[in-house]
Coordinates of C-alpha atoms in Angstrom, one line a residue:
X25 CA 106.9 74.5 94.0
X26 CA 106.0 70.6 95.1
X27 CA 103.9 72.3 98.4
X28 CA 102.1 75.0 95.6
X29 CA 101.0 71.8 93.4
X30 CA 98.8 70.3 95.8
X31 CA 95.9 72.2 96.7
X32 CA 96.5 73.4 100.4
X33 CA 93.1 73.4 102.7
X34 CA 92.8 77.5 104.3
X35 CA 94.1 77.3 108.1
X36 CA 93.9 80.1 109.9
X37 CA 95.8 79.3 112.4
X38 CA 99.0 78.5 110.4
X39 CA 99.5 82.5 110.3
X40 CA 100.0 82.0 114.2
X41 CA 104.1 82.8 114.2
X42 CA 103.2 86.1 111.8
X43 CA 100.9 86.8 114.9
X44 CA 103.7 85.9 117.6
X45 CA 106.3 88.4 115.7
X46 CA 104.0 90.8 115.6
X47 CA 103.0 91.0 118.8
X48 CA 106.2 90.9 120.5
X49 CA 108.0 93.4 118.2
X50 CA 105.4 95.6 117.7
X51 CA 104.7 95.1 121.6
X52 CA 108.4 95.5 123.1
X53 CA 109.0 98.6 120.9
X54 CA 105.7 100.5 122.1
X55 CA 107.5 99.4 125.9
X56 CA 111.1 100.7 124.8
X57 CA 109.7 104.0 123.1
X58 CA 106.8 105.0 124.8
X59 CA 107.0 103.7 128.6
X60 CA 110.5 103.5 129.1
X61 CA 111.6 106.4 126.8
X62 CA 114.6 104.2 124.9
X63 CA 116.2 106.4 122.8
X64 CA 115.1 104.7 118.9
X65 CA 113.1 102.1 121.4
X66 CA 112.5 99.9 118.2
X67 CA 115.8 99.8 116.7
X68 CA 116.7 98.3 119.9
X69 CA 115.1 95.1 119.9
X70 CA 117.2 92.0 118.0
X71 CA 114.7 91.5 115.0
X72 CA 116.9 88.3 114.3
X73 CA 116.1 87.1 117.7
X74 CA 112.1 87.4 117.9
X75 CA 111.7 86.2 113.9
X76 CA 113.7 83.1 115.7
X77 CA 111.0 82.9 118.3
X78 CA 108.4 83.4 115.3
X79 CA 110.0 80.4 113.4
X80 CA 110.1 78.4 116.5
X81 CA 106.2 78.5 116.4
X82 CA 106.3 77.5 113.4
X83 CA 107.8 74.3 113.6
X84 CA 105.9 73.6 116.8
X85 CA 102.8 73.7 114.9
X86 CA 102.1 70.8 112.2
X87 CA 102.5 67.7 114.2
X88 CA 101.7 65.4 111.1
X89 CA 105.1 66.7 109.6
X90 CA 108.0 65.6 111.1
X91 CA 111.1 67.8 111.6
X92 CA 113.2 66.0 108.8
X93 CA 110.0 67.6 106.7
X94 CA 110.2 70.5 108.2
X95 CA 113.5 71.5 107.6
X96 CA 112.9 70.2 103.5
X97 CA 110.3 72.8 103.4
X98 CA 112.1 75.7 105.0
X99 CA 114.8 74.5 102.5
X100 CA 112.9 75.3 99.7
X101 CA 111.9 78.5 100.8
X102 CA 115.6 79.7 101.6
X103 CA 117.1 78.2 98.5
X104 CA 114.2 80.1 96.1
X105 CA 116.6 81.8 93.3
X106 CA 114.9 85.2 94.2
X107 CA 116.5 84.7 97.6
X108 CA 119.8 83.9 96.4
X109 CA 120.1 86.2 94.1
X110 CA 118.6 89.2 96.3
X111 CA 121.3 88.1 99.2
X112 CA 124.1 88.9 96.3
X113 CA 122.5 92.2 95.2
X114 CA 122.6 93.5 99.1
X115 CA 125.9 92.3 99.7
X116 CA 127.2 94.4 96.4
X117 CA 124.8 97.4 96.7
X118 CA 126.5 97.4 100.4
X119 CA 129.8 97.7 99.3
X120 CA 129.0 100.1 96.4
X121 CA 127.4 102.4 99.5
X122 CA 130.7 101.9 101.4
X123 CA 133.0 102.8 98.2
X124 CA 131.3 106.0 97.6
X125 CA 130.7 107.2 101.2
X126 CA 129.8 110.7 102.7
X127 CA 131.8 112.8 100.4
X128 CA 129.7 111.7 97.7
X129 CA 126.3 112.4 98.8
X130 CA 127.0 115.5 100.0
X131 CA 128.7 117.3 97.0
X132 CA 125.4 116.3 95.0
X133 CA 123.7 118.4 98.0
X134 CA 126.0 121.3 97.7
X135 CA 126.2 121.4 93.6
X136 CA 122.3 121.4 93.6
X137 CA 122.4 124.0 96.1
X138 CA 125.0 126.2 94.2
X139 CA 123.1 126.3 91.1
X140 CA 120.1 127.7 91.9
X141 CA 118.6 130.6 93.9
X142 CA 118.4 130.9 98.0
X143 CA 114.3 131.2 97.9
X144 CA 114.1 127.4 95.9
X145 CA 117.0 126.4 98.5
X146 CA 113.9 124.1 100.1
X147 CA 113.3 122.3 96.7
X148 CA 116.4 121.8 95.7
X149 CA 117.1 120.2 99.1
X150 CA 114.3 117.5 98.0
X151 CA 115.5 117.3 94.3
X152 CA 118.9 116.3 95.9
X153 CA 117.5 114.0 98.7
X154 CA 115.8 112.5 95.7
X155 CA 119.1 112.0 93.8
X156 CA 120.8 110.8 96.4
X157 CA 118.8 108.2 97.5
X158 CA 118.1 106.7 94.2
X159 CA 121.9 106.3 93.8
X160 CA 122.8 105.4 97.3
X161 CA 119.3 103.0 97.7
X162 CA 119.2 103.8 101.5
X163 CA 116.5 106.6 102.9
X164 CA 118.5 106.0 106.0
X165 CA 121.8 106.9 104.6
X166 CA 120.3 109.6 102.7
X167 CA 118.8 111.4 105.6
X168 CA 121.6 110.9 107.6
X169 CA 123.6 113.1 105.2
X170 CA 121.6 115.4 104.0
X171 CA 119.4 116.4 107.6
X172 CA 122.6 118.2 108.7
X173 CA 122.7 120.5 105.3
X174 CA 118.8 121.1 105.9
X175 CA 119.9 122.2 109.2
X176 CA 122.0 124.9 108.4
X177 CA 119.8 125.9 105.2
X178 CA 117.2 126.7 107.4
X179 CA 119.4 128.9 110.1
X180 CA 121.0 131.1 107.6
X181 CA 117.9 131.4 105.3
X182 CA 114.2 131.7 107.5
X183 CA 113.0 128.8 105.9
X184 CA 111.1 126.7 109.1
X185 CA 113.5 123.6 110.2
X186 CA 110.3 120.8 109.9
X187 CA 109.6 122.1 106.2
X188 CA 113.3 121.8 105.7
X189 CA 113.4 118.5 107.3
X190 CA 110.2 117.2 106.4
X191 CA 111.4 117.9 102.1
X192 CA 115.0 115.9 103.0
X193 CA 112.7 113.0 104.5
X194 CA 110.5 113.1 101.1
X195 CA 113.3 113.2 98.8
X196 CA 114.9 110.0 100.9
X197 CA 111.8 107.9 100.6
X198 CA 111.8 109.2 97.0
X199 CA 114.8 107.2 96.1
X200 CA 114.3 104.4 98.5
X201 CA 111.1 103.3 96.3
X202 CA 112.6 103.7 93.1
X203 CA 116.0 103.3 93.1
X204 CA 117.5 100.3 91.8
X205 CA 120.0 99.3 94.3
X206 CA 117.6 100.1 97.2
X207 CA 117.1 96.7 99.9
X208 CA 113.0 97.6 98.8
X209 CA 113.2 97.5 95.4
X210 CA 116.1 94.2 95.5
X211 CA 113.2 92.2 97.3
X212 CA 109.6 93.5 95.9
X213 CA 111.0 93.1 92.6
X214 CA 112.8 89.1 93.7
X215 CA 109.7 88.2 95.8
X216 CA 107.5 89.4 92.9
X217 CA 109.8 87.2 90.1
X218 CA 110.2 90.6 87.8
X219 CA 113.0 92.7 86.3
X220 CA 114.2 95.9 87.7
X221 CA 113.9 97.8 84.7
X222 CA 109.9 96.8 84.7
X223 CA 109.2 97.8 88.4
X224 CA 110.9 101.0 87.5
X225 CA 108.8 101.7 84.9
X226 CA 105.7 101.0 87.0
X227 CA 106.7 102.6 90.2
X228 CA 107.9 105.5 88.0
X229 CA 104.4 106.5 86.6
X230 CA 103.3 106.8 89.8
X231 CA 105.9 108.6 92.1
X232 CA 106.8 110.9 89.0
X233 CA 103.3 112.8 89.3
X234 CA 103.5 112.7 93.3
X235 CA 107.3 114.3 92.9
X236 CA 105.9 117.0 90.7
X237 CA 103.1 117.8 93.3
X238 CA 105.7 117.7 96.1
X239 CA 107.8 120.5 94.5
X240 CA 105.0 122.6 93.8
X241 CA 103.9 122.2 97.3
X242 CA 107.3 122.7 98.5
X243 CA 107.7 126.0 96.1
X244 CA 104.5 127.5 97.3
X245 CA 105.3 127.8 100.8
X246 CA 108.7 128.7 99.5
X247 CA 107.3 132.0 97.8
X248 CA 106.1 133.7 101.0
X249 CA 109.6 133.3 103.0
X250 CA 112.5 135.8 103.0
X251 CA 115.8 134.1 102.5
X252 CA 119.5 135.3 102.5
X253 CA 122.2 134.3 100.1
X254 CA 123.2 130.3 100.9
X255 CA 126.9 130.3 100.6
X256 CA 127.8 126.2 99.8
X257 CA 130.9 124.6 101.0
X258 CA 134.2 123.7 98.6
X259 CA 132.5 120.1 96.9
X260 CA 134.4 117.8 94.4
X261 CA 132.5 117.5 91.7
X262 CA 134.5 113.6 90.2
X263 CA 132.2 112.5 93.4
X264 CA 129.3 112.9 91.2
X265 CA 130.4 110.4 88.4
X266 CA 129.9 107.0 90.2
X267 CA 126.2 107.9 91.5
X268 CA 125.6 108.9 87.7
X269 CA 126.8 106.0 86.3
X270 CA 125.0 103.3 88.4
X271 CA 121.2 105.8 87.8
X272 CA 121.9 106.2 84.2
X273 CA 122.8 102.2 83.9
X274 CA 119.8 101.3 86.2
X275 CA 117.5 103.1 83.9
X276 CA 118.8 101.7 80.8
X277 CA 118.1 98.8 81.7
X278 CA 121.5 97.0 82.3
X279 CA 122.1 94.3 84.5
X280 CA 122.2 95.0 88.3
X281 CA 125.1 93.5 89.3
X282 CA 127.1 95.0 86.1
X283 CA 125.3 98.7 87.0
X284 CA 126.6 98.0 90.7
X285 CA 130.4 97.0 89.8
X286 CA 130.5 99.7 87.4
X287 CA 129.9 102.2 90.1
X288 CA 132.2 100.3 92.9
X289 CA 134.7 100.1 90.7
X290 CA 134.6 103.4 89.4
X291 CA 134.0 104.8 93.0
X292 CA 137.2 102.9 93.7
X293 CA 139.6 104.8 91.6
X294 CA 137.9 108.1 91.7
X295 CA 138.2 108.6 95.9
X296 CA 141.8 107.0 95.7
X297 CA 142.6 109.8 93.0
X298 CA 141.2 112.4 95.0
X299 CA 142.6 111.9 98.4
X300 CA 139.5 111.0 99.6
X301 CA 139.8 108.2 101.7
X302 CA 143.9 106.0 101.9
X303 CA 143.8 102.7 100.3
X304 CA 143.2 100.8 104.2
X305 CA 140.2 102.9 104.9
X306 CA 138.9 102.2 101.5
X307 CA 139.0 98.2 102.3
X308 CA 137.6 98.7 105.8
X309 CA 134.8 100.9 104.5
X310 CA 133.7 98.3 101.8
X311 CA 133.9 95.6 104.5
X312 CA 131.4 97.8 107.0
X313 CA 129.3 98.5 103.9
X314 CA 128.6 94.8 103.3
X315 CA 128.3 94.0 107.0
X316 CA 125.7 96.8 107.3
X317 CA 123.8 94.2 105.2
X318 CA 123.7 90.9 107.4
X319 CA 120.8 92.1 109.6
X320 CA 118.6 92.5 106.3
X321 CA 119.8 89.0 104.6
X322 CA 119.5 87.4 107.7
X323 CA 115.8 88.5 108.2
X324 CA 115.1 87.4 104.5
X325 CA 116.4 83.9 105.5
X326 CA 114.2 83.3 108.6
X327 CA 111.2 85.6 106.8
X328 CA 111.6 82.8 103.5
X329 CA 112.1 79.4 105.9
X330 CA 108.8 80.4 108.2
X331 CA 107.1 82.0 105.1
X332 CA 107.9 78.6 103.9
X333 CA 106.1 76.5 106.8
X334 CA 102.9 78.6 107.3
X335 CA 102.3 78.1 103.1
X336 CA 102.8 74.3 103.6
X337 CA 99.9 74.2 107.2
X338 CA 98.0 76.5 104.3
X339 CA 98.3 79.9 105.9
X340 CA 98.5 81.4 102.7
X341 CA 95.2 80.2 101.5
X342 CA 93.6 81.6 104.6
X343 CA 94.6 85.3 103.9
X344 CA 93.5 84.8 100.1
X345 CA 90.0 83.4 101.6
X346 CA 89.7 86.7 104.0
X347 CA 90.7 89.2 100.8
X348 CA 89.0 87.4 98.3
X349 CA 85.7 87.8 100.8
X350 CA 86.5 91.4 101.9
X351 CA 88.6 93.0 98.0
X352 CA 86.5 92.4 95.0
X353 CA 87.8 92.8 91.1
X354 CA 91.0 94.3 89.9
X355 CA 90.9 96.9 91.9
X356 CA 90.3 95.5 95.1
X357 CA 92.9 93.5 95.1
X358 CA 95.6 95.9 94.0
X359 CA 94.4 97.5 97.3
X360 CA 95.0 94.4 99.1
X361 CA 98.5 94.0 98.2
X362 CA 98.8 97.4 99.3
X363 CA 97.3 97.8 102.8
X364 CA 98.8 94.2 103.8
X365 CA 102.3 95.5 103.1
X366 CA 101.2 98.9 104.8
X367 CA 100.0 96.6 107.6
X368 CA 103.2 94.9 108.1
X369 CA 105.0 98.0 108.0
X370 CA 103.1 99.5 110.8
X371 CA 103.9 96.7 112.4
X372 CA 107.5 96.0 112.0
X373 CA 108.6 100.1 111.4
X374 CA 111.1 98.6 109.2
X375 CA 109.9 98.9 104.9
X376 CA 112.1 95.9 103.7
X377 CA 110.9 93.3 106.6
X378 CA 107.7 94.4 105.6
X379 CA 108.1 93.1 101.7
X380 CA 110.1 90.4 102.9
X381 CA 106.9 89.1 104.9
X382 CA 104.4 90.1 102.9
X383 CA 105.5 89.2 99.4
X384 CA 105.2 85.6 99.3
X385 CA 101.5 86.5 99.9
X386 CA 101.4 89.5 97.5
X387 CA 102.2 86.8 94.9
X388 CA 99.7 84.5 95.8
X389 CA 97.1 87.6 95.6
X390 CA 98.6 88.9 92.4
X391 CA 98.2 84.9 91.0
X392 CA 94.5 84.9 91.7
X393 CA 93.4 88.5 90.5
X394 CA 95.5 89.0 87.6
X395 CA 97.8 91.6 88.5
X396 CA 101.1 91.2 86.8
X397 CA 104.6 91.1 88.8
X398 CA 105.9 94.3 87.5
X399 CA 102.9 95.4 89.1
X400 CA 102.7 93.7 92.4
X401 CA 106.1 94.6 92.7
X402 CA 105.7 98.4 92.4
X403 CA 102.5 98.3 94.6
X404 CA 104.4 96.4 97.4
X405 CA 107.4 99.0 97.4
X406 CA 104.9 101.9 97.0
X407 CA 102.7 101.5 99.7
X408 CA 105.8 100.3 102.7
X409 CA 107.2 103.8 101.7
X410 CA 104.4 105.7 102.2
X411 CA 103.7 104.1 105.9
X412 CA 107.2 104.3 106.6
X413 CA 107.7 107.6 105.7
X414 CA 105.2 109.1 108.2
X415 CA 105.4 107.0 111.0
X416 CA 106.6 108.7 114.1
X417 CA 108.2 106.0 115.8
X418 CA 109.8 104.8 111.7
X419 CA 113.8 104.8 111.6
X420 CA 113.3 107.9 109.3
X421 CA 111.6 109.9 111.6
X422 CA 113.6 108.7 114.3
X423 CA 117.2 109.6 112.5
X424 CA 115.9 113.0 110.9
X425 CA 115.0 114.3 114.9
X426 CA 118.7 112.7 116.0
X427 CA 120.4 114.5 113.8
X428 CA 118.9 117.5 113.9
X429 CA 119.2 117.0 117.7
X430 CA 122.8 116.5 117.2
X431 CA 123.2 120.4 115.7
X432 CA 121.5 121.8 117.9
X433 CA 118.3 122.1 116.8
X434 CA 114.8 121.2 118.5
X435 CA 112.2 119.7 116.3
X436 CA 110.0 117.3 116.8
X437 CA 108.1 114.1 115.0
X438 CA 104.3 115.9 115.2
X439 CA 106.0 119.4 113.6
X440 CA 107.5 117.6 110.8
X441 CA 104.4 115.2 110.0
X442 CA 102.4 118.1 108.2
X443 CA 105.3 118.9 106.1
X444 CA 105.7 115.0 104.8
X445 CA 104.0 116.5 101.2
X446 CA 105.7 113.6 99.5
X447 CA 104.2 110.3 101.5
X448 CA 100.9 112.0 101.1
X449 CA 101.2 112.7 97.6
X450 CA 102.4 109.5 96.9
X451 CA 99.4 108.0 98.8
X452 CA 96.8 110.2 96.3
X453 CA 99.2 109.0 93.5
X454 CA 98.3 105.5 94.7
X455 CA 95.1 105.5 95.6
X456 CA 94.5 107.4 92.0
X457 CA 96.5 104.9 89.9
X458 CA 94.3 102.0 91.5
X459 CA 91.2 103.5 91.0
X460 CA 91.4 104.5 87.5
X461 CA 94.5 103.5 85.3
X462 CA 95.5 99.9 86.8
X463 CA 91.6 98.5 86.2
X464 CA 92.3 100.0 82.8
X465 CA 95.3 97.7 82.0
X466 CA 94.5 94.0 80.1
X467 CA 95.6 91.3 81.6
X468 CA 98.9 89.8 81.1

């Protein structure tokens, strides 16, 4: 807060290290995917390692400020509250993930499936990717699970493999954006300084129209394809109850951290009552839910310390010189938050870095043109899903093809990238809401 007090002169050049992660991420992954044909090229590079190398520029820059200073003001960027308090939420939201497991996910799959008739057996595999991810808060996780049930929805039934893939991959970006537990939603809505329960209610109004235009996109194809009778495998349906406790608490508004121990807890007692998983694999799969984590908090530490530097050197003020030249008005900067986080995204292939990095600015933007957190919050969660959810080279894409891959089945990233009806939706959606209902809002 002591650096925001004093005005900051613009310095262009502060934004260097954003520039020096940029390039050699988005640089060594094009080399790993593209020329030397590394299997998930970008996953393979340490992230840790260059935003190291990123925050090494950073401190090499600013001689006036010694290093004592220099580690004071990454100090106040990693002990923010937000940051604190979105490290606690991963590490819980982790465990909850590990509690309920596989099992889980996949009995919503199969009880959605049983219910309804083999020619909507496309939408109901969105409707359950959709479920799914909002309770589980990973698009990764979600496809993961669900791609192999799309797999064999698609042999026994006509429907194409890259519609069938292409509505799982919807449904998971679905729930990564809204649900409450998701690593995208923990840090727009901490980087942003606004509840849960308010981003929901922002973000809802807008992927609720695009999820309704998804199904009937997904349904009209559906009409004109012959389909057998889907015969779904033995599910338990106790499974369901700790995903429908933690949406129905996340909705109604109750505190995260209750919501998420609610559902652990109850997770806990339901898969040790029905065999599930033994009391040691229980333990071990909690531990590797939490560890799954460390990556992501340990990004949000390095992303807050250098985001921390380049708005002491005034990098900050240099980005809201450029947007407030090139977005005018209410609407133009609503835009802005969105194509810088849609920008980072393209950059990094990975949705939550790209908050991370870009919310400190989003706030900064949302300060200066009136656009309230709830807001900035939803816009900055919005717009990394839809770029994540069609790049070819995004984890998404990358996992949906391996696991396809792994069953058999031959599909790839340019046959599934027409059937992405829910990214694009949710891109009119967007575009819609900024152009005609957020100029309509007063400000706050």
């Amino acid at each position: 807060m002591d650096s925001k007090e004093k005005k900051t002169t613009s310095n262009p050049i502060a934004l260097l290290p954003i520039g020096v992660f940029l390039l050699l991420y988005l640089g060594l992954g094009v080399i790993f995917e593209y020329i030397m044909k590394i299997e998930m090229g970008f996953y393979s590079i340490p992230i840790v390692v260059v935003f190291l190398v990123a925050l090494l520029v950073a401190c090499l820059q600013n001689r006036s400020l010694n290093f004592d200073g220099k580690l004071a003001v990454m100090a106040r960027g990693v002990g923010d509250k937000n940051i604190m308090t979105m490290i606690l939420i991963f590490l819980v939201a982790g465990v909850f993930v590990g509690v309920t497991g596989r099992d889980s996910a996949e009995a919503v799959a199969y009880f959605l499936l049983s219910i309804t008739p083999a020619w909507a057996s496309v939408a109901v595999l969105f409707v359950a990717a959709c479920f799914v991810s909002t309770a589980m808060g990973t698009s990764c996780g979600t496809i993961t699970l669900i791609v192999p049930i799309a797999v064999a929805v698609s042999k026994v039934s006509g429907f194409s493999l890259p519609l069938c893939i292409g509505s799982v991959m919807g449904g998971a970006m679905f729930g990564d954006n809204l649900s409450f537990i998701s690593d995208t939603t923990i840090a727009a809505c901490n980087t942003q300084g606004c509840a849960m329960r308010d981003k929901f209610r922002a973000n809802f109004k807008i992927a609720l129209p695009a999820a309704i235009a998804t199904l009937a996109l997904i349904l009209a194809f559906s009409f004109s394809a012959g389909v057998e009778h889907i015969q779904s495998p033995d599910y338990n349906m106790l499974l369901l109850i700790p995903y429908v406790l933690v949406l129905v608490g996340g909705i109604a508004g109750l505190n995260v951290f209750v919501v998420l121990l609610v559902g652990i807890f109850s997770g806990i007692l339901i898969t040790v009552a029905t065999g599930t998983v033994d009391s040691m694999s229980l333990l071990g799969n909690m531990g590797s839910g939490a560890s799954g984590m460390f990556e992501t908090i340990m990004v949000t530490l390095l992303v807050s310390a250098m985001c921390g530097l380049i708005r002491e050197y005034g990098g900050f003020e240099a980005l809201l010189a450029f947007i407030r030249r090139v977005f005018k008005g209410r609407v133009g900067g609503r835009l802005g938050v969105g194509l810088l986080v849609g920008a980072m995204d393209i950059a990094t292939a990975n949705n939550t870095v790209a908050i991370v990095m870009a919310g400190p600015i989003a706030k900064e933007i949302s300060e200066e043109y009136g656009i309230t957190p709830k807001e900035s919050a939803s816009l900055l969660d919005t717009f990394s899903c839809i770029f994540q959810g069609v790049i070819p080279y995004g984890a998404q894409m990358l996992l949906a093809i391996s696991a396809a891959a792994a069953l058999d089945s031959t599909v790839s990233a340019f046959e599934i990238l027409p059937c992405l009806f829910y990214p694009y939706m949710l891109a009119i959606a967007s575009m819609v809401y900024i152009l005609f209902g957020a100029g309509k809002q007063k400000k706050k």
